[in-house]
Amino acid sequence: MTSYKELGLVNTKDLFKKAISGGYAIPAYNFNNMEQMQAIIQACVETKSPVILQVSSGARKYANQNILRNMARGAVEYANELGYNIPIALHLDHGDSFEICKDCIESGFSSVMIDGSHLSFEENIALTKKVCDFAHAQKDYITVEGELGVLAGVEDDVSAEHSHYTEPSEVIEFVGKTKVDSLAISIGTSHGRTKFKPEQCTRDANGILIPPPLRFDILEEIEKQIPGFPIVLHGSSSVPVEYVQIIEKFGGKLSDSVGIPEEQLRKAAKSAVCKINIDSDGRLAMTAMIRKVLAEKPDEFDPRKYFAPARDELKKLYAHKNQNVLGSAGQA
Ligand code: G3H
Ligand code: 13P
Ligand code: ZN
């Protein structure tokens, strides 16, 4: 058993408390490799932002969990080396079983998500409570995120064609019975780069898809039921048109891409939403730069020559998110 404290990490308890009272959200950025980790840390040190490093089941399979938790330890040391000691949490994204959560907790994760959103309400409560009982009984309290409501899109082993919004009348019972530390809700976000079908959107004069607004009415109703309780938004990439255009210019095909407008995320971050998950935007930034470099320099074959600009772009994107979207800049 490795405690997250030995790795220099923090759990999310204090991060969320400060984020709610300060009217901002903590960035939760997914990472699978060294370049993503470096870009996240560079951006968060530069903007003095706390950060949650997220590991999905897919990342565990791709990169190996042991390597990833040691990269998180390296991230803490890297931040210090860059000159500013930001709080860093290591979080399991979309854990789908008690065993995965236990495994991560025992290997040094400071926070886990148990995603029982596809189960019945009662089964979701039972599974989430089991994870909370185990996580909270550890010497160094591990924080647990649960989910109520279903996001559309594909995430690892869980996929749903149709979303359904979180039912505000269920949240008090869920939070009370499970003792979960934060709650992911469904108010119109979804995973991936096509968050809405074109027929759900309107188009602006340039033909760019404009999505329907998030259901802030549901968020407000949830906040009334559990005032001050930490709320999490998944599926919060904005799918920047500039990246989609670069990718398409250099041979990619990403038709019907549409994300969540940044102003809506800024509004959400000012409420009890205190963790905002972003992965797809980072994928788009890196892919855009890699495609550009390889198209413009067809004789290039040193991976460092295309990973470095991809990493720089990712850093720029995350610094922008912290400063202008989540409001977490200056909060570390
Ligand atoms: O919620 C899903 C995250 O974007 C992780 O994606 O399962 O492909 O690693 P992944
Ligand atoms: P995006 O696909 O919108 O980046 O969402 C990521 C996410 O929710 C990770 O859990
Ligand atoms: Zn998610």
Tab-separated table of C-alpha atoms and ligand atoms in Angstrom:
chain	number	residue	atom	x	y	z
A	1	MET	CA	0.000	0.000	0.000
A	2	THR	CA	1.387	3.400	-1.025
A	3	SER	CA	-0.260	6.488	0.426
A	4	TYR	CA	-0.755	9.386	-1.926
A	5	LYS	CA	0.977	11.565	0.650
A	6	GLU	CA	4.191	9.625	0.053
A	7	LEU	CA	3.928	10.682	-3.591
A	8	GLY	CA	3.462	14.343	-2.595
A	9	LEU	CA	-0.187	14.421	-3.740
A	10	VAL	CA	-3.325	15.845	-2.113
A	11	ASN	CA	-6.912	14.600	-2.078
A	12	THR	CA	-9.676	16.831	-3.420
A	13	LYS	CA	-11.365	17.805	-0.126
A	14	ASP	CA	-9.701	21.185	0.428
A	15	LEU	CA	-9.414	21.893	-3.294
A	16	PHE	CA	-13.196	21.679	-3.656
A	17	LYS	CA	-13.941	23.666	-0.504
A	18	LYS	CA	-11.825	26.563	-1.736
A	19	ALA	CA	-13.137	26.293	-5.297
A	20	ILE	CA	-16.764	26.547	-4.188
A	21	SER	CA	-16.195	29.513	-1.926
A	22	GLY	CA	-13.941	31.171	-4.512
A	23	GLY	CA	-16.302	30.723	-7.479
A	24	TYR	CA	-13.956	28.751	-9.701
A	25	ALA	CA	-13.460	25.122	-10.782
A	26	ILE	CA	-10.421	22.866	-10.473
A	27	PRO	CA	-9.202	21.608	-13.855
A	28	ALA	CA	-9.270	17.828	-14.241
A	29	TYR	CA	-7.073	17.010	-17.213
A	30	ASN	CA	-6.581	13.448	-18.463
A	31	PHE	CA	-3.081	12.185	-19.112
A	32	ASN	CA	-1.715	9.060	-20.774
A	33	ASN	CA	1.880	9.983	-21.541
A	34	MET	CA	4.813	12.154	-20.551
A	35	GLU	CA	4.099	15.035	-22.924
A	36	GLN	CA	0.543	15.472	-21.635
A	37	MET	CA	1.759	15.395	-18.040
A	38	GLN	CA	4.485	17.959	-18.759
A	39	ALA	CA	2.075	20.302	-20.557
A	40	ILE	CA	-0.449	20.114	-17.706
A	41	ILE	CA	2.181	20.855	-15.067
A	42	GLN	CA	3.815	23.650	-17.083
A	43	ALA	CA	0.430	25.326	-17.629
A	44	CYS	CA	-0.686	24.944	-14.023
A	45	VAL	CA	2.623	26.148	-12.564
A	46	GLU	CA	2.691	29.125	-14.922
A	47	THR	CA	-0.882	30.090	-14.026
A	48	LYS	CA	-0.522	29.046	-10.353
A	49	SER	CA	-3.489	26.697	-10.558
A	50	PRO	CA	-4.265	23.584	-8.526
A	51	VAL	CA	-4.847	20.561	-10.757
A	52	ILE	CA	-6.345	17.085	-10.856
A	53	LEU	CA	-4.412	14.623	-13.010
A	54	GLN	CA	-6.928	12.104	-14.311
A	55	VAL	CA	-6.269	8.506	-15.315
A	56	SER	CA	-8.944	6.580	-17.204
A	57	SER	CA	-9.137	2.787	-17.519
A	58	GLY	CA	-7.928	3.288	-21.084
A	59	ALA	CA	-4.895	5.187	-19.775
A	60	ARG	CA	-4.162	2.381	-17.309
A	61	LYS	CA	-4.219	-0.111	-20.164
A	62	TYR	CA	-2.180	2.116	-22.487
A	63	ALA	CA	0.514	3.332	-20.151
A	64	ASN	CA	0.474	0.988	-17.132
A	65	GLN	CA	-0.878	2.183	-13.795
A	66	ASN	CA	2.472	1.880	-12.023
A	67	ILE	CA	4.140	4.085	-14.589
A	68	LEU	CA	1.322	6.633	-14.336
A	69	ARG	CA	1.422	6.912	-10.549
A	70	ASN	CA	5.189	7.343	-10.698
A	71	MET	CA	4.661	10.019	-13.343
A	72	ALA	CA	2.330	11.744	-10.881
A	73	ARG	CA	5.127	11.638	-8.290
A	74	GLY	CA	7.402	13.043	-11.008
A	75	ALA	CA	4.805	15.731	-11.720
A	76	VAL	CA	5.027	16.936	-8.105
A	77	GLU	CA	8.825	17.123	-8.333
A	78	TYR	CA	8.625	18.761	-11.775
A	79	ALA	CA	6.309	21.491	-10.432
A	80	ASN	CA	8.754	22.180	-7.612
A	81	GLU	CA	11.601	22.305	-10.078
A	82	LEU	CA	9.639	24.795	-12.208
A	83	GLY	CA	9.475	26.949	-9.106
A	84	TYR	CA	5.971	26.713	-7.684
A	85	ASN	CA	4.462	24.109	-5.428
A	86	ILE	CA	0.893	23.633	-6.781
A	87	PRO	CA	-1.519	21.148	-5.169
A	88	ILE	CA	-1.789	18.057	-7.399
A	89	ALA	CA	-4.373	15.268	-7.002
A	90	LEU	CA	-4.202	11.928	-8.826
A	91	HIS	CA	-7.694	10.752	-9.703
A	92	LEU	CA	-9.163	7.620	-11.278
A	93	ASP	CA	-11.578	8.708	-14.020
A	94	HIS	CA	-14.712	6.564	-14.553
A	95	GLY	CA	-13.814	3.644	-12.310
A	96	ASP	CA	-16.367	0.964	-13.120
A	97	SER	CA	-15.829	-1.503	-10.265
A	98	PHE	CA	-14.928	-1.620	-6.584
A	99	GLU	CA	-11.792	-3.609	-7.487
A	100	ILE	CA	-10.386	-0.927	-9.843
A	101	CYS	CA	-10.989	1.759	-7.217
A	102	LYS	CA	-9.332	-0.352	-4.491
A	103	ASP	CA	-6.366	-1.087	-6.721
A	104	CYS	CA	-5.846	2.611	-7.486
A	105	ILE	CA	-6.282	3.620	-3.844
A	106	GLU	CA	-3.681	1.064	-2.767
A	107	SER	CA	-1.223	2.225	-5.404
A	108	GLY	CA	-1.267	5.900	-4.369
A	109	PHE	CA	-4.236	7.612	-6.055
A	110	SER	CA	-5.626	10.382	-3.856
A	111	SER	CA	-9.109	10.340	-5.356
A	112	VAL	CA	-11.302	7.934	-7.334
A	113	MET	CA	-14.492	8.091	-9.329
A	114	ILE	CA	-16.892	5.196	-9.102
A	115	ASP	CA	-19.201	5.521	-12.076
A	116	GLY	CA	-22.371	3.644	-11.254
A	117	SER	CA	-24.451	5.911	-13.449
A	118	HIS	CA	-25.490	3.018	-15.695
A	119	LEU	CA	-26.827	0.972	-12.791
A	120	SER	CA	-30.231	1.257	-11.148
A	121	PHE	CA	-30.460	3.966	-8.473
A	122	GLU	CA	-30.276	1.355	-5.683
A	123	GLU	CA	-27.325	-0.500	-7.251
A	124	ASN	CA	-25.509	2.767	-7.858
A	125	ILE	CA	-25.960	3.697	-4.186
A	126	ALA	CA	-24.735	0.280	-2.992
A	127	LEU	CA	-21.605	0.281	-5.194
A	128	THR	CA	-20.737	3.913	-4.505
A	129	LYS	CA	-21.182	3.388	-0.745
A	130	LYS	CA	-18.899	0.342	-0.847
A	131	VAL	CA	-16.133	2.386	-2.497
A	132	CYS	CA	-16.662	5.323	-0.094
A	133	ASP	CA	-16.532	3.048	2.967
A	134	PHE	CA	-13.190	1.652	1.797
A	135	ALA	CA	-11.704	4.948	0.586
A	136	HIS	CA	-12.673	6.946	3.656
A	137	ALA	CA	-11.366	4.283	6.072
A	138	GLN	CA	-7.796	4.676	4.763
A	139	LYS	CA	-5.309	6.427	7.041
A	140	ASP	CA	-5.100	9.326	4.574
A	141	TYR	CA	-8.733	9.860	3.531
A	142	ILE	CA	-9.216	9.219	-0.208
A	143	THR	CA	-11.958	11.293	-1.824
A	144	VAL	CA	-14.662	9.659	-3.970
A	145	GLU	CA	-16.693	11.067	-6.876
A	146	GLY	CA	-20.021	9.434	-7.741
A	147	GLU	CA	-22.342	10.048	-10.686
A	148	LEU	CA	-26.081	10.405	-11.080
A	149	GLY	CA	-27.619	10.796	-14.517
A	150	VAL	CA	-26.137	9.511	-17.759
A	151	LEU	CA	-23.903	11.353	-20.231
A	152	ALA	CA	-24.123	10.333	-23.854
A	153	GLY	CA	-20.930	9.192	-25.554
A	154	VAL	CA	-18.383	6.471	-25.206
A	155	GLU	CA	-15.989	6.276	-22.284
A	156	ASP	CA	-13.882	3.189	-21.908
A	157	ASP	CA	-16.061	0.285	-20.865
A	158	VAL	CA	-19.148	2.413	-20.473
A	159	SER	CA	-21.125	3.720	-23.403
A	160	ALA	CA	-24.543	5.282	-23.767
A	161	GLU	CA	-26.307	6.368	-26.883
A	162	HIS	CA	-28.754	8.570	-25.035
A	163	SER	CA	-28.109	10.785	-22.067
A	164	HIS	CA	-30.554	11.358	-19.314
A	165	TYR	CA	-30.353	14.351	-17.061
A	166	THR	CA	-29.727	14.061	-13.357
A	167	GLU	CA	-32.968	13.948	-11.405
A	168	PRO	CA	-32.658	16.658	-8.701
A	169	SER	CA	-35.060	14.809	-6.407
A	170	GLU	CA	-32.574	11.912	-6.132
A	171	VAL	CA	-29.448	13.769	-5.067
A	172	ILE	CA	-30.108	14.162	-1.317
A	173	GLU	CA	-30.708	10.440	-0.871
A	174	PHE	CA	-27.700	9.508	-3.029
A	175	VAL	CA	-25.276	11.821	-1.237
A	176	GLY	CA	-26.680	10.985	2.202
A	177	LYS	CA	-26.572	7.218	1.797
A	178	THR	CA	-23.238	6.919	-0.019
A	179	LYS	CA	-21.275	9.682	1.809
A	180	VAL	CA	-19.674	10.503	-1.530
A	181	ASP	CA	-17.389	13.588	-1.562
A	182	SER	CA	-18.509	15.015	-4.912
A	183	LEU	CA	-21.207	14.341	-7.467
A	184	ALA	CA	-20.919	14.267	-11.262
A	185	ILE	CA	-24.169	15.339	-12.887
A	186	SER	CA	-25.701	15.296	-16.340
A	187	ILE	CA	-26.997	18.673	-17.568
A	188	GLY	CA	-26.246	18.437	-21.278
A	189	THR	CA	-22.499	17.817	-21.536
A	190	SER	CA	-21.214	14.585	-23.084
A	191	HIS	CA	-17.923	12.920	-23.908
A	192	GLY	CA	-15.904	13.268	-27.088
A	193	ARG	CA	-15.837	15.790	-29.936
A	194	THR	CA	-19.438	15.427	-31.185
A	195	LYS	CA	-21.445	16.467	-28.182
A	196	PHE	CA	-24.623	17.184	-30.084
A	197	LYS	CA	-26.110	15.979	-33.326
A	198	PRO	CA	-26.278	18.666	-36.053
A	199	GLU	CA	-30.087	18.565	-35.878
A	200	GLN	CA	-29.914	19.612	-32.193
A	201	CYS	CA	-27.875	22.711	-33.140
A	202	THR	CA	-28.309	25.898	-35.107
A	203	ARG	CA	-25.618	27.243	-37.478
A	204	ASP	CA	-23.982	30.676	-37.494
A	205	ALA	CA	-23.276	32.688	-40.669
A	206	ASN	CA	-20.062	30.668	-41.256
A	207	GLY	CA	-21.865	27.349	-40.982
A	208	ILE	CA	-20.382	26.622	-37.540
A	209	LEU	CA	-22.655	24.482	-35.337
A	210	ILE	CA	-24.060	26.290	-32.286
A	211	PRO	CA	-25.210	23.851	-29.599
A	212	PRO	CA	-28.248	24.157	-27.326
A	213	PRO	CA	-27.445	25.650	-23.889
A	214	LEU	CA	-26.663	23.527	-20.840
A	215	ARG	CA	-29.550	22.900	-18.446
A	216	PHE	CA	-28.631	25.468	-15.806
A	217	ASP	CA	-32.140	25.110	-14.400
A	218	ILE	CA	-31.321	21.523	-13.372
A	219	LEU	CA	-27.984	22.617	-11.879
A	220	GLU	CA	-29.771	25.282	-9.815
A	221	GLU	CA	-32.357	22.778	-8.607
A	222	ILE	CA	-29.566	20.371	-7.571
A	223	GLU	CA	-27.759	23.174	-5.730
A	224	LYS	CA	-30.956	23.933	-3.828
A	225	GLN	CA	-31.199	20.296	-2.735
A	226	ILE	CA	-27.556	20.005	-1.596
A	227	PRO	CA	-26.292	23.553	-0.978
A	228	GLY	CA	-22.512	23.929	-1.128
A	229	PHE	CA	-21.944	20.303	-2.151
A	230	PRO	CA	-19.157	19.818	-4.747
A	231	ILE	CA	-20.551	19.216	-8.235
A	232	VAL	CA	-18.517	17.822	-11.154
A	233	LEU	CA	-19.009	18.344	-14.881
A	234	HIS	CA	-17.699	15.684	-17.242
A	235	GLY	CA	-17.628	16.061	-20.993
A	236	SER	CA	-16.601	19.716	-20.815
A	237	SER	CA	-14.415	20.141	-23.861
A	238	SER	CA	-15.283	23.096	-26.058
A	239	VAL	CA	-13.957	21.491	-29.261
A	240	PRO	CA	-12.210	24.634	-30.592
A	241	VAL	CA	-13.062	25.255	-34.236
A	242	GLU	CA	-9.452	26.363	-34.930
A	243	TYR	CA	-8.088	22.927	-34.057
A	244	VAL	CA	-10.746	21.111	-36.034
A	245	GLN	CA	-9.896	23.324	-39.028
A	246	ILE	CA	-6.130	22.663	-38.762
A	247	ILE	CA	-6.745	18.923	-38.503
A	248	GLU	CA	-9.038	18.969	-41.527
A	249	LYS	CA	-6.638	21.198	-43.488
A	250	PHE	CA	-3.901	18.618	-43.028
A	251	GLY	CA	-5.883	15.549	-43.986
A	252	GLY	CA	-8.090	14.775	-40.991
A	253	LYS	CA	-11.853	14.258	-41.085
A	254	LEU	CA	-13.770	15.515	-38.077
A	255	SER	CA	-17.178	16.397	-39.439
A	256	ASP	CA	-19.969	17.588	-37.151
A	257	SER	CA	-17.618	18.418	-34.268
A	258	VAL	CA	-19.282	20.512	-31.589
A	259	GLY	CA	-18.456	21.201	-27.941
A	260	ILE	CA	-19.611	23.218	-24.949
A	261	PRO	CA	-19.100	26.993	-25.375
A	262	GLU	CA	-16.525	28.373	-22.965
A	263	GLU	CA	-18.844	31.095	-21.574
A	264	GLN	CA	-21.204	28.389	-20.358
A	265	LEU	CA	-18.391	26.578	-18.579
A	266	ARG	CA	-17.265	29.871	-17.016
A	267	LYS	CA	-20.789	30.384	-15.724
A	268	ALA	CA	-20.882	26.818	-14.336
A	269	ALA	CA	-17.485	27.261	-12.653
A	270	LYS	CA	-18.871	30.197	-10.663
A	271	SER	CA	-21.503	27.919	-9.104
A	272	ALA	CA	-21.055	24.759	-6.994
A	273	VAL	CA	-19.424	23.133	-10.020
A	274	CYS	CA	-15.904	22.763	-8.653
A	275	LYS	CA	-14.323	20.180	-10.994
A	276	ILE	CA	-14.444	20.382	-14.781
A	277	ASN	CA	-13.187	17.450	-16.865
A	278	ILE	CA	-11.382	18.170	-20.123
A	279	ASP	CA	-9.729	15.581	-22.345
A	280	SER	CA	-10.917	15.875	-25.953
A	281	ASP	CA	-9.699	19.472	-26.375
A	282	GLY	CA	-6.199	18.358	-25.448
A	283	ARG	CA	-6.381	15.531	-27.981
A	284	LEU	CA	-7.435	18.001	-30.660
A	285	ALA	CA	-4.618	20.450	-29.808
A	286	MET	CA	-1.949	17.749	-29.996
A	287	THR	CA	-3.336	16.141	-33.132
A	288	ALA	CA	-3.582	19.504	-34.894
A	289	MET	CA	0.085	20.286	-34.239
A	290	ILE	CA	1.337	16.802	-35.097
A	291	ARG	CA	-0.582	16.775	-38.389
A	292	LYS	CA	0.698	20.276	-39.220
A	293	VAL	CA	4.350	19.486	-38.537
A	294	LEU	CA	4.271	16.189	-40.411
A	295	ALA	CA	2.492	17.744	-43.407
A	296	GLU	CA	4.844	20.720	-43.554
A	297	LYS	CA	8.021	18.692	-42.973
A	298	PRO	CA	7.526	15.399	-44.760
A	299	ASP	CA	11.134	14.362	-44.135
A	300	GLU	CA	10.803	14.671	-40.349
A	301	PHE	CA	10.975	11.375	-38.497
A	302	ASP	CA	12.228	12.328	-35.032
A	303	PRO	CA	9.163	12.043	-32.719
A	304	ARG	CA	10.552	14.830	-30.509
A	305	LYS	CA	10.183	17.236	-33.411
A	306	TYR	CA	6.410	16.782	-33.533
A	307	PHE	CA	5.752	15.975	-29.884
A	308	ALA	CA	7.437	19.198	-28.719
A	309	PRO	CA	5.126	21.568	-30.677
A	310	ALA	CA	2.149	19.403	-29.682
A	311	ARG	CA	3.194	19.720	-26.029
A	312	ASP	CA	3.645	23.498	-26.366
A	313	GLU	CA	0.175	23.873	-27.885
A	314	LEU	CA	-1.349	21.746	-25.133
A	315	LYS	CA	0.306	23.894	-22.491
A	316	LYS	CA	-1.061	27.042	-24.154
A	317	LEU	CA	-4.558	25.562	-24.274
A	318	TYR	CA	-4.551	24.523	-20.610
A	319	ALA	CA	-3.153	27.875	-19.452
A	320	HIS	CA	-6.025	29.535	-21.343
A	321	LYS	CA	-8.580	27.213	-19.707
A	322	ASN	CA	-7.243	27.980	-16.233
A	323	GLN	CA	-7.197	31.725	-16.845
A	324	ASN	CA	-10.300	32.331	-18.905
A	325	VAL	CA	-12.664	29.402	-18.452
A	326	LEU	CA	-12.279	27.674	-15.080
A	327	GLY	CA	-10.960	30.664	-13.156
A	328	SER	CA	-8.443	28.488	-11.301
A	329	ALA	CA	-5.432	30.641	-12.235
A	330	GLY	CA	-3.858	32.268	-9.209
A	331	GLN	CA	-5.659	29.940	-6.789
A	332	ALA	CA	-2.747	27.624	-5.907
B	1	G3H	O1	-14.238	10.278	-20.088
B	1	G3H	C1	-13.437	9.835	-20.883
B	1	G3H	C2	-12.072	10.394	-20.998
B	1	G3H	O2	-12.006	11.305	-22.067
B	1	G3H	C3	-11.066	9.290	-21.123
B	1	G3H	O3	-11.068	8.754	-22.387
B	1	G3H	O4	-11.321	6.348	-21.944
B	1	G3H	O5	-10.402	7.129	-24.132
B	1	G3H	O6	-9.043	7.321	-22.032
B	1	G3H	P1	-10.430	7.286	-22.647
B	2	13P	P1	-14.390	15.573	-22.938
B	2	13P	O1	-14.488	14.412	-23.876
B	2	13P	O2	-15.444	16.574	-23.200
B	2	13P	O3	-13.027	16.182	-22.905
B	2	13P	O4	-14.685	15.004	-21.447
B	2	13P	C1	-13.673	14.387	-20.696
B	2	13P	C2	-14.186	13.714	-19.477
B	2	13P	O5	-15.311	13.881	-19.053
B	2	13P	C3	-13.269	12.821	-18.764
B	2	13P	O6	-13.888	12.164	-17.723
B	3	ZN	ZN	-15.954	11.739	-18.065
